[in-house]
Coordinates of N, CA and C in Angstrom, one line a residue:
M10 N 119.3 31.9 -14.1 CA 119.5 31.9 -12.6 C 118.2 32.4 -12.9
S11 N 117.6 31.3 -11.6 CA 115.7 31.9 -11.0 C 115.8 32.2 -10.2
N12 N 115.2 33.6 -9.9 CA 115.0 34.2 -8.3 C 113.8 33.8 -7.8
S13 N 113.1 32.6 -8.1 CA 112.0 32.0 -6.8 C 112.7 31.7 -5.8
S14 N 112.6 31.0 -4.7 CA 112.5 30.6 -3.9 C 112.2 29.0 -3.8
P15 N 112.1 28.3 -3.0 CA 111.4 27.0 -2.8 C 110.2 27.4 -1.8
R16 N 110.2 28.1 -0.8 CA 109.6 28.7 -0.1 C 108.2 29.4 -0.9
G17 N 108.4 30.4 -2.0 CA 107.7 30.9 -2.2 C 106.8 30.3 -3.2
S18 N 107.2 29.0 -3.9 CA 106.6 27.9 -4.5 C 105.4 27.0 -3.4
R19 N 105.7 26.7 -2.8 CA 105.3 25.8 -1.7 C 103.7 26.6 -1.5
P20 N 102.8 28.0 -1.4 CA 101.9 28.0 -1.0 C 100.7 27.8 -2.3
V21 N 101.6 28.1 -3.5 CA 100.7 27.3 -4.7 C 100.3 26.1 -4.7
R22 N 101.3 25.2 -4.6 CA 100.8 23.8 -4.3 C 100.0 23.9 -3.6
V23 N 99.9 24.0 -2.2 CA 99.1 23.9 -1.3 C 97.4 24.2 -2.0
R24 N 97.6 25.4 -2.7 CA 95.9 26.1 -2.9 C 95.3 25.1 -4.0
V25 N 96.6 24.6 -4.9 CA 95.8 23.6 -5.8 C 95.0 22.2 -5.4
A26 N 96.1 21.7 -4.6 CA 96.0 20.2 -4.0 C 94.4 20.7 -3.3
S27 N 94.1 21.6 -2.4 CA 93.2 22.2 -1.8 C 91.8 22.0 -2.7
A28 N 92.0 23.2 -4.1 CA 91.5 22.8 -4.9 C 90.5 21.4 -5.4
A29 N 91.5 20.9 -5.8 CA 91.8 19.4 -5.9 C 90.6 18.5 -5.4
L30 N 91.0 18.9 -3.9 CA 89.8 18.0 -3.0 C 88.4 18.2 -2.9
T31 N 88.6 19.8 -3.1 CA 87.0 20.1 -3.2 C 86.0 19.7 -4.2
V32 N 87.0 19.7 -5.4 CA 86.2 19.1 -6.5 C 85.6 17.7 -6.3
V33 N 86.5 16.5 -6.1 CA 86.4 15.2 -5.6 C 85.2 15.1 -4.7
A34 N 85.3 15.8 -3.7 CA 84.3 15.6 -2.7 C 83.1 15.8 -3.0
T35 N 82.6 17.1 -3.9 CA 81.6 17.5 -4.5 C 81.4 16.6 -5.5
A36 N 82.0 16.0 -6.3 CA 81.4 14.9 -7.3 C 81.0 13.8 -6.0
L37 N 82.2 13.1 -5.2 CA 81.5 12.4 -4.2 C 80.0 12.5 -3.4
G38 N 80.0 13.7 -3.2 CA 78.2 14.2 -3.0 C 77.5 13.9 -3.9
A39 N 78.0 14.2 -5.4 CA 76.6 14.0 -6.4 C 76.1 12.8 -6.7
V40 N 77.5 12.0 -6.4 CA 76.8 10.6 -6.1 C 76.3 10.1 -5.8
A41 N 76.6 10.3 -4.6 CA 76.0 9.8 -3.0 C 74.3 9.9 -3.2
L42 N 74.2 11.7 -3.6 CA 72.4 11.6 -3.9 C 71.9 10.8 -5.2
V43 N 72.5 10.4 -6.5 CA 71.8 9.9 -6.9 C 72.0 8.4 -6.6
S44 N 73.0 7.8 -5.7 CA 72.7 6.9 -5.7 C 71.4 6.3 -4.6
C45 N 71.1 7.1 -3.9 CA 70.5 7.6 -2.8 C 68.7 7.7 -3.5
G46 N 69.1 8.1 -4.6 CA 67.5 8.6 -5.2 C 67.3 7.5 -6.1
S47 N 68.2 6.8 -6.8 CA 67.6 5.7 -7.6 C 67.5 4.5 -6.7
D48 N 67.5 4.6 -5.5 CA 67.3 3.4 -5.0 C 67.9 2.2 -5.4
G49 N 69.1 1.9 -5.7 CA 69.8 0.8 -5.6 C 69.8 0.7 -7.9
D50 N 69.6 1.4 -8.5 CA 69.3 1.5 -9.7 C 70.2 2.2 -10.4
D51 N 71.1 1.1 -11.2 CA 72.2 1.9 -11.9 C 71.8 2.9 -12.9
T52 N 70.6 3.1 -13.3 CA 70.4 3.9 -14.5 C 70.3 5.3 -14.3
G53 N 70.5 5.8 -12.8 CA 70.8 7.1 -12.7 C 69.2 7.8 -12.2
Q54 N 68.1 7.3 -12.6 CA 66.7 7.7 -12.7 C 66.0 8.0 -11.5
P55 N 65.4 8.8 -11.6 CA 64.8 8.9 -10.3 C 63.7 8.2 -10.2
A56 N 63.4 7.2 -8.6 CA 62.6 6.1 -8.5 C 61.3 6.9 -8.5
F57 N 60.0 6.7 -9.5 CA 58.9 6.4 -9.1 C 58.1 5.1 -9.5
S58 N 56.7 5.2 -9.6 CA 56.1 4.3 -9.9 C 55.1 4.6 -10.7
E59 N 55.4 3.7 -11.8 CA 54.3 4.3 -13.1 C 53.1 4.4 -13.2
R60 N 52.5 2.9 -11.9 CA 51.1 2.8 -11.7 C 50.7 2.8 -10.6
P61 N 49.8 3.9 -10.1 CA 49.7 4.2 -8.9 C 49.1 3.8 -8.3
T62 N 49.1 3.9 -6.8 CA 48.7 3.0 -5.7 C 47.4 3.4 -5.6
A63 N 46.6 2.1 -5.1 CA 45.1 2.6 -4.9 C 45.0 3.4 -3.3
P64 N 44.0 4.2 -2.9 CA 44.1 4.9 -2.2 C 44.0 3.7 -0.8
D65 N 44.1 3.9 1.1 CA 43.8 2.9 1.7 C 42.3 3.8 1.9
T66 N 41.1 2.5 1.5 CA 39.9 3.2 1.7 C 39.5 2.9 3.2
A67 N 40.0 1.9 4.3 CA 40.3 1.7 5.4 C 40.2 3.4 6.2
S68 N 40.7 4.3 5.4 CA 40.7 5.4 6.2 C 39.6 6.6 5.9
F69 N 38.4 6.2 4.7 CA 37.2 7.0 4.3 C 36.1 6.9 5.2
S70 N 35.9 7.8 5.5 CA 34.6 8.0 6.4 C 33.1 8.0 5.8
G71 N 31.9 7.3 5.6 CA 30.8 7.5 5.1 C 30.8 6.1 4.4
E72 N 29.6 5.9 3.7 CA 29.4 4.8 2.6 C 29.7 4.6 1.4
H73 N 30.1 3.6 0.6 CA 30.2 3.8 -0.8 C 29.1 3.9 -1.8
P74 N 29.3 4.8 -2.8 CA 27.8 5.1 -3.9 C 26.7 3.7 -3.5
S75 N 27.7 3.2 -4.3 CA 26.8 1.9 -4.5 C 25.9 0.9 -2.9
S76 N 26.8 1.4 -2.1 CA 26.0 0.5 -0.8 C 24.8 1.3 -0.7
V77 N 24.8 2.8 -0.6 CA 24.0 4.0 -0.5 C 23.2 3.1 -1.7
A78 N 23.0 3.7 -2.7 CA 22.3 2.9 -3.7 C 21.7 2.0 -3.4
S79 N 22.0 0.5 -3.5 CA 21.8 -0.8 -2.8 C 20.6 -0.4 -1.7
A80 N 20.9 0.6 -0.7 CA 20.1 0.4 0.7 C 18.7 0.9 0.2
A81 N 18.9 2.0 -0.7 CA 17.5 2.6 -1.4 C 16.7 1.5 -2.0
E82 N 17.6 0.9 -2.9 CA 16.4 0.5 -3.6 C 15.8 -1.0 -2.8
S83 N 16.2 -1.3 -1.2 CA 15.8 -2.1 -0.4 C 14.6 -1.6 0.1
R84 N 14.9 -0.2 0.6 CA 13.9 1.0 0.8 C 12.7 0.7 0.3
I85 N 12.7 1.1 -0.8 CA 11.7 1.4 -1.7 C 11.2 -0.2 -1.8
A86 N 11.5 -1.3 -2.5 CA 11.2 -2.6 -2.4 C 9.9 -2.9 -1.4
S87 N 10.9 -2.6 0.3 CA 10.3 -3.0 1.1 C 8.7 -2.1 1.3
A88 N 8.8 -1.2 1.1 CA 7.9 -0.1 1.2 C 7.1 -0.3 0.3
Q89 N 7.2 -0.8 -1.0 CA 6.0 -1.4 -2.0 C 5.9 -2.6 -1.8
A90 N 6.4 -3.3 -1.0 CA 5.5 -4.5 -0.6 C 4.7 -4.2 0.4
S91 N 5.1 -3.3 1.2 CA 4.3 -3.3 2.4 C 2.6 -2.4 2.2
A92 N 2.8 -2.0 1.1 CA 1.7 -1.2 0.6 C 0.6 -1.9 -0.2
S93 N 1.7 -2.8 -0.8 CA 0.7 -3.8 -1.3 C 0.1 -4.8 -0.5
S94 N 0.6 -5.1 0.3 CA 0.0 -6.1 1.3 C -0.8 -5.8 2.0
A95 N -1.1 -4.3 2.7 CA -1.5 -3.6 3.3 C -3.1 -3.5 2.2
A96 N -2.9 -2.9 0.7 CA -4.1 -3.0 -0.4 C -5.0 -4.2 -0.6
A97 N -4.0 -5.4 -0.1 CA -4.3 -6.9 -0.3 C -5.3 -7.5 0.6
S98 N -4.9 -6.5 2.1 CA -5.7 -7.2 3.2 C -6.8 -6.1 3.3
A99 N -6.7 -5.0 3.1 CA -7.9 -3.9 3.2 C -9.0 -4.8 1.7
S100 N -8.5 -5.0 1.1 CA -9.7 -5.9 -0.1 C -9.6 -7.3 0.5
A101 N -9.1 -7.7 0.7 CA -9.7 -9.2 1.6 C -10.2 -8.8 2.6
R102 N -10.9 -7.7 3.9 CA -11.3 -7.6 4.7 C -13.0 -7.1 4.0
E103 N -12.7 -6.0 2.5 CA -13.6 -5.2 2.4 C -14.9 -6.7 1.7
A104 N -14.2 -7.8 0.9 CA -14.5 -9.5 0.7 C -15.5 -9.9 1.6
E105 N -15.1 -9.9 2.9 CA -15.8 -10.3 4.0 C -16.5 -9.4 4.7
R106 N -16.4 -8.2 4.3 CA -17.9 -7.2 4.8 C -18.9 -7.8 4.3
K107 N -18.3 -7.5 2.6 CA -19.5 -7.7 1.7 C -20.0 -9.3 2.0
A108 N -19.8 -10.4 2.3 CA -20.0 -11.7 2.6 C -20.9 -11.5 3.8
S109 N -20.3 -11.2 5.1 CA -21.1 -10.9 6.3 C -22.3 -10.1 5.8
I110 N -22.2 -9.4 5.2 CA -23.7 -8.5 5.1 C -24.6 -9.5 4.4
G111 N -24.2 -10.2 3.6 CA -25.3 -10.5 2.8 C -25.2 -12.1 3.4
A112 N -24.5 -12.3 3.8 CA -25.1 -13.2 5.1 C -26.2 -13.3 6.1
E113 N -26.0 -11.8 6.4 CA -26.9 -11.4 7.2 C -28.2 -11.5 6.9
I114 N -28.5 -10.6 5.8 CA -29.4 -10.4 4.7 C -30.5 -11.8 4.8
E115 N -29.9 -12.4 4.2 CA -30.5 -13.7 4.0 C -31.1 -14.2 5.0
R116 N -30.3 -14.4 6.7 CA -30.6 -14.7 7.4 C -32.2 -14.4 7.7
S117 N -32.0 -12.6 8.0 CA -33.1 -11.7 8.2 C -34.3 -12.0 7.2
R118 N -34.0 -12.6 5.7 CA -35.2 -12.5 5.3 C -35.9 -13.7 5.3
Q119 N -34.7 -15.1 5.3 CA -35.3 -16.9 6.1 C -36.2 -16.5 7.5
A120 N -35.5 -15.6 8.2 CA -36.6 -15.3 9.5 C -37.6 -15.0 8.7
A121 N -38.1 -13.9 8.1 CA -39.3 -13.2 7.7 C -39.7 -14.3 7.3
E122 N -39.4 -15.1 6.4 CA -40.5 -16.1 5.6 C -41.0 -16.8 6.7
N123 N -40.4 -17.4 7.8 CA -40.8 -18.3 8.3 C -41.8 -17.7 9.5
A124 N -41.6 -16.4 9.4 CA -42.9 -15.5 10.5 C -43.9 -15.8 10.1
L125 N -43.8 -15.5 8.5 CA -45.1 -15.1 8.0 C -46.1 -17.0 7.6
K126 N -45.2 -17.7 7.7 CA -45.5 -19.4 7.6 C -46.9 -19.2 8.6
G127 N -48.2 -19.4 8.2 CA -49.3 -20.0 8.9 C -49.8 -18.5 9.1
V128 N -49.6 -17.2 8.5 CA -50.3 -15.9 8.9 C -51.3 -16.1 7.8
E129 N -52.8 -15.9 8.7 CA -54.0 -15.9 7.3 C -54.2 -14.4 7.5
G130 N -55.1 -14.2 5.9 CA -55.4 -13.0 5.7 C -53.4 -11.7 5.4
R131 N -53.5 -10.3 5.8 CA -52.8 -9.6 5.6 C -51.5 -9.7 6.6
G132 N -52.1 -10.0 7.5 CA -51.1 -9.7 8.8 C -51.7 -8.7 9.9
N133 N -50.9 -8.5 10.6 CA -51.7 -7.3 11.7 C -50.4 -6.1 12.1
A134 N -49.8 -5.5 11.1 CA -48.9 -4.7 11.5 C -48.5 -4.0 9.5
L135 N -50.4 -3.9 9.2 CA -49.9 -3.4 7.7 C -49.9 -1.7 8.2
S136 N -50.0 -1.3 8.9 CA -50.3 0.5 9.8 C -49.0 0.7 9.8
E137 N -48.6 -0.7 10.1 CA -46.5 0.0 10.7 C -45.5 -0.1 9.9
V138 N -46.2 -0.8 8.2 CA -45.0 -1.0 7.3 C -45.4 -0.3 6.1
G139 N -44.4 0.6 5.9 CA -44.8 0.8 4.2 C -44.2 0.6 2.9
M140 N -44.3 1.7 1.9 CA -43.5 0.9 0.7 C -43.2 2.0 -0.3
T141 N -41.9 2.4 -0.4 CA -42.2 3.0 -1.8 C -40.5 2.5 -2.7
G142 N -40.9 3.4 -3.6 CA -40.4 2.6 -5.0 C -38.8 3.6 -5.1
K143 N -37.7 3.2 -5.3 CA -36.5 4.0 -5.4 C -36.3 4.0 -7.5
P144 N -35.7 5.5 -8.2 CA -35.7 5.8 -9.5 C -34.4 4.1 -9.7
R145 N -34.7 3.3 -10.8 CA -34.0 2.6 -11.5 C -32.6 4.0 -12.0
A146 N -32.6 4.8 -12.1 CA -31.5 5.5 -12.3 C -30.5 5.3 -11.2
D147 N -30.7 5.3 -9.8 CA -30.0 5.2 -8.7 C -30.1 4.0 -8.5
T148 N -30.6 2.6 -9.2 CA -30.2 0.6 -9.1 C -29.6 0.4 -10.0
N149 N -29.0 1.1 -11.4 CA -28.5 0.7 -12.7 C -29.2 -0.6 -13.3
G150 N -31.0 0.5 -12.6 CA -31.7 -0.3 -13.7 C -32.8 -1.3 -13.2
L151 N -32.1 -1.7 -11.7 CA -33.0 -2.9 -11.2 C -34.4 -2.1 -10.4
L152 N -35.0 -3.1 -10.2 CA -36.5 -3.1 -9.7 C -36.2 -2.9 -8.2
T153 N -36.5 -2.0 -7.1 CA -35.8 -1.6 -6.1 C -37.1 -0.7 -5.1
V154 N -37.5 -1.4 -3.7 CA -37.9 -0.8 -3.4 C -37.3 -0.5 -2.3
V155 N -37.5 0.0 -1.3 CA -37.9 0.6 0.0 C -38.8 -0.1 0.8
V156 N -38.4 -0.7 2.2 CA -39.5 -1.2 3.2 C -39.4 -0.6 4.1
T157 N -40.0 0.4 4.8 CA -40.6 1.4 6.3 C -41.1 0.7 6.8
I158 N -40.5 0.2 7.7 CA -41.2 -0.8 9.1 C -40.6 0.1 10.7
T159 N -42.0 0.5 11.2 CA -41.8 1.5 12.2 C -42.6 0.9 13.5
N160 N -41.7 0.8 14.6 CA -42.6 0.1 15.6 C -43.4 1.3 16.4
K161 N -44.7 0.8 15.9 CA -45.6 2.6 16.5 C -46.3 1.7 18.2
T162 N -45.4 0.7 18.7 CA -46.2 0.3 19.8 C -45.0 0.4 21.1
D163 N -45.5 0.1 22.3 CA -44.6 0.5 24.0 C -43.5 -0.8 23.9
A164 N -43.3 -1.4 23.1 CA -42.7 -2.5 23.5 C -41.9 -3.1 22.0
T165 N -40.3 -3.7 22.4 CA -40.0 -4.0 21.1 C -40.3 -5.2 20.7
A166 N -40.2 -5.1 19.4 CA -41.2 -6.0 18.7 C -40.6 -6.1 17.2
S167 N -40.5 -7.4 16.6 CA -39.8 -7.9 15.5 C -41.0 -7.9 14.1
Y168 N -40.7 -7.6 13.0 CA -41.4 -7.2 12.1 C -41.2 -8.3 10.7
A169 N -42.2 -9.0 9.9 CA -41.8 -9.5 8.7 C -42.6 -8.9 7.4
A170 N -42.3 -8.4 6.5 CA -42.9 -8.0 5.2 C -42.6 -8.8 3.8
Q171 N -44.1 -9.1 3.4 CA -43.8 -10.3 2.1 C -44.3 -8.9 0.7
V172 N -43.2 -9.4 0.0 CA -43.7 -7.9 -1.4 C -43.6 -8.9 -2.3
D173 N -44.5 -9.1 -3.0 CA -44.8 -9.7 -4.1 C -44.7 -8.4 -5.5
F174 N -44.4 -9.2 -6.4 CA -44.3 -8.5 -8.1 C -44.9 -8.7 -8.9
L175 N -45.7 -8.4 -9.7 CA -46.6 -8.6 -10.5 C -46.7 -8.2 -12.0
D176 N -46.9 -8.8 -12.6 CA -47.2 -8.2 -14.3 C -48.1 -7.4 -14.6
S177 N -48.2 -7.4 -15.6 CA -49.5 -6.2 -16.5 C -50.7 -7.1 -16.1
S178 N -50.6 -8.3 -15.8 CA -52.1 -9.0 -16.1 C -52.3 -9.6 -14.5
G179 N -51.7 -8.8 -13.9 CA -51.8 -9.3 -12.0 C -51.2 -10.1 -11.8
K180 N -50.3 -11.1 -12.4 CA -49.8 -12.4 -11.8 C -48.8 -12.0 -11.1
V181 N -48.6 -12.9 -9.9 CA -47.3 -13.0 -8.9 C -46.1 -13.9 -10.0
V182 N -44.9 -12.5 -10.3 CA -43.9 -13.2 -11.0 C -43.1 -13.4 -9.7
E183 N -43.0 -13.0 -8.5 CA -41.9 -12.9 -7.9 C -42.1 -12.4 -6.8
T184 N -41.9 -13.2 -5.8 CA -42.2 -13.0 -3.9 C -40.9 -12.7 -3.4
Q185 N -40.8 -11.9 -2.0 CA -39.6 -11.4 -1.3 C -40.2 -11.0 -0.1
F186 N -38.8 -11.6 1.2 CA -39.6 -11.4 2.5 C -38.5 -11.1 3.0
V187 N -38.8 -9.8 3.8 CA -38.1 -9.0 4.6 C -38.3 -8.8 5.8
G188 N -37.2 -8.1 7.1 CA -37.9 -7.6 8.5 C -37.2 -6.6 8.8
A189 N -37.2 -7.0 9.8 CA -36.6 -6.1 11.5 C -36.8 -6.7 12.5
E190 N -35.5 -7.2 13.5 CA -35.6 -7.9 14.6 C -35.0 -7.0 15.8
D191 N -35.8 -7.4 17.1 CA -35.8 -6.4 17.7 C -35.7 -5.2 17.7
L192 N -36.9 -4.5 17.3 CA -36.6 -3.1 17.1 C -37.5 -2.5 17.9
P193 N -36.8 -1.2 19.0 CA -37.3 -0.6 19.7 C -38.1 -0.3 19.6
P194 N -39.3 0.4 20.9 CA -40.5 1.6 20.1 C -40.0 2.7 19.7
G195 N -40.8 3.1 18.7 CA -40.6 4.4 17.9 C -39.7 4.7 17.2
E196 N -38.3 3.5 17.0 CA -37.5 2.9 16.5 C -37.9 2.2 14.7
R197 N -37.3 2.8 13.5 CA -37.7 2.7 12.3 C -36.3 1.9 11.6
K198 N -36.9 1.1 10.7 CA -35.7 0.5 10.1 C -36.4 0.5 8.4
Q199 N -35.5 0.1 7.4 CA -35.5 0.8 5.9 C -34.6 -0.3 5.3
P200 N -35.4 -1.8 5.5 CA -33.9 -2.7 4.7 C -34.7 -2.4 3.0
L201 N -34.2 -3.3 2.1 CA -34.4 -3.3 1.0 C -35.1 -4.3 0.5
V202 N -35.9 -4.2 -0.9 CA -35.8 -5.2 -1.5 C -36.0 -5.1 -2.7
I203 N -35.1 -6.1 -3.7 CA -34.5 -5.6 -4.8 C -35.3 -7.0 -5.6
S204 N -35.8 -6.8 -6.6 CA -36.4 -8.0 -8.3 C -34.9 -8.7 -8.4
R205 N -35.4 -9.9 -8.6 CA -34.1 -10.4 -9.8 C -35.1 -10.6 -10.9
Q206 N -36.0 -10.1 -11.4 CA -36.3 -10.1 -12.7 C -35.7 -9.4 -13.8
P207 N -35.5 -9.7 -15.0 CA -35.4 -8.6 -15.8 C -36.1 -7.3 -15.9
A208 N -35.4 -6.4 -16.4 CA -36.5 -4.8 -16.5 C -37.4 -5.0 -17.1
E209 N -37.8 -5.8 -18.4 CA -38.3 -5.9 -18.9 C -39.5 -7.8 -19.1
P210 N -40.8 -7.4 -18.7 CA -41.8 -6.3 -18.9 C -42.0 -6.0 -17.2
V211 N -42.3 -5.0 -17.6 CA -41.8 -3.9 -16.0 C -43.3 -4.5 -15.3
L212 N -42.2 -4.6 -14.3 CA -43.6 -5.0 -12.8 C -43.8 -4.7 -12.2
T213 N -44.9 -4.7 -10.9 CA -45.4 -3.6 -10.2 C -45.0 -4.0 -8.3
P214 N -44.4 -3.5 -7.9 CA -44.3 -4.4 -6.6 C -45.4 -4.3 -5.1
R215 N -46.0 -4.9 -4.5 CA -46.9 -5.2 -3.6 C -46.4 -5.5 -2.2
L216 N -47.1 -4.7 -1.1 CA -46.9 -5.3 0.3 C -48.2 -5.6 0.5
T217 N -47.4 -6.9 0.2 CA -48.7 -8.7 0.3 C -49.1 -8.7 1.6
K218 N -48.2 -8.5 2.6 CA -48.6 -9.3 4.1 C -47.5 -8.2 5.2
A219 N -47.6 -8.1 6.2 CA -47.1 -7.2 7.1 C -47.1 -8.1 8.6
Q220 N -46.1 -8.5 9.1 CA -46.5 -9.2 10.9 C -45.7 -8.6 11.4
R221 N -46.4 -8.7 12.8 CA -45.7 -8.1 14.1 C -45.3 -8.9 15.0
Y222 N -44.3 -9.7 15.4 CA -44.5 -10.9 16.0 C -43.6 -10.4 17.6

C-alpha cells in the first residue's frame, strides 16, 4: 500500500514539463540564430565572401598616384619644349643679328668705295685717319688692322679710307675700303679691315687714301 498521495506527485510533473519546455525553447532559439546567420544556406556555416569587395574610390580624396605621375611628366615635357623653343628663338635672333651686321658692314664698305672714286692723290683726311695692326693671336691668324677715324672738324662729316695689302715686292695684292658716316665733331670710330688672303706670304697693310666728304 502506497503512502504517496496524488496531490504530492503533481508538482513534480509540473517541474519536469517546465524544464522540457525550456530546453525546446533554447533549441529553437539556436536554430533561428543559425538560420539568420547563414542567410538561407542549409549548410549551417557562417556567411562570408571569399573574394574581397573593391573599395568605393568615390569616397577617396586626392588624385590617383598614376594621375599625379602623368601630370608631372606632362609638365616636365612642356618645360623642356619651352626651353628648346627659347633656345631656337635665341639662336635665330643671333643669326639675324650677325646677318644684319654683315649687311651693314658691306653697305658701309660700298659707300666708302663710291666716295673714293675720282679722288686724286691720297685724299684730304690723312691727318684724321690712322691705322694700327692687331696681333694674329687675337684674330685666329688673320691679318687684321684697326682704322681709327677721328672727326677733327667742327661739323659732322663722313669719311672713307682705302687700305691696300702689299707683298714683299711692294705689289698690291688686295684692296679694302672702310668708312664712317655722319661722324659728329670730335667723335671717333674704329672699323676693322681684315685681309682675305692666306697667312703666307706675309702681307703689309698700307693706308693709301683717306677722304672726308
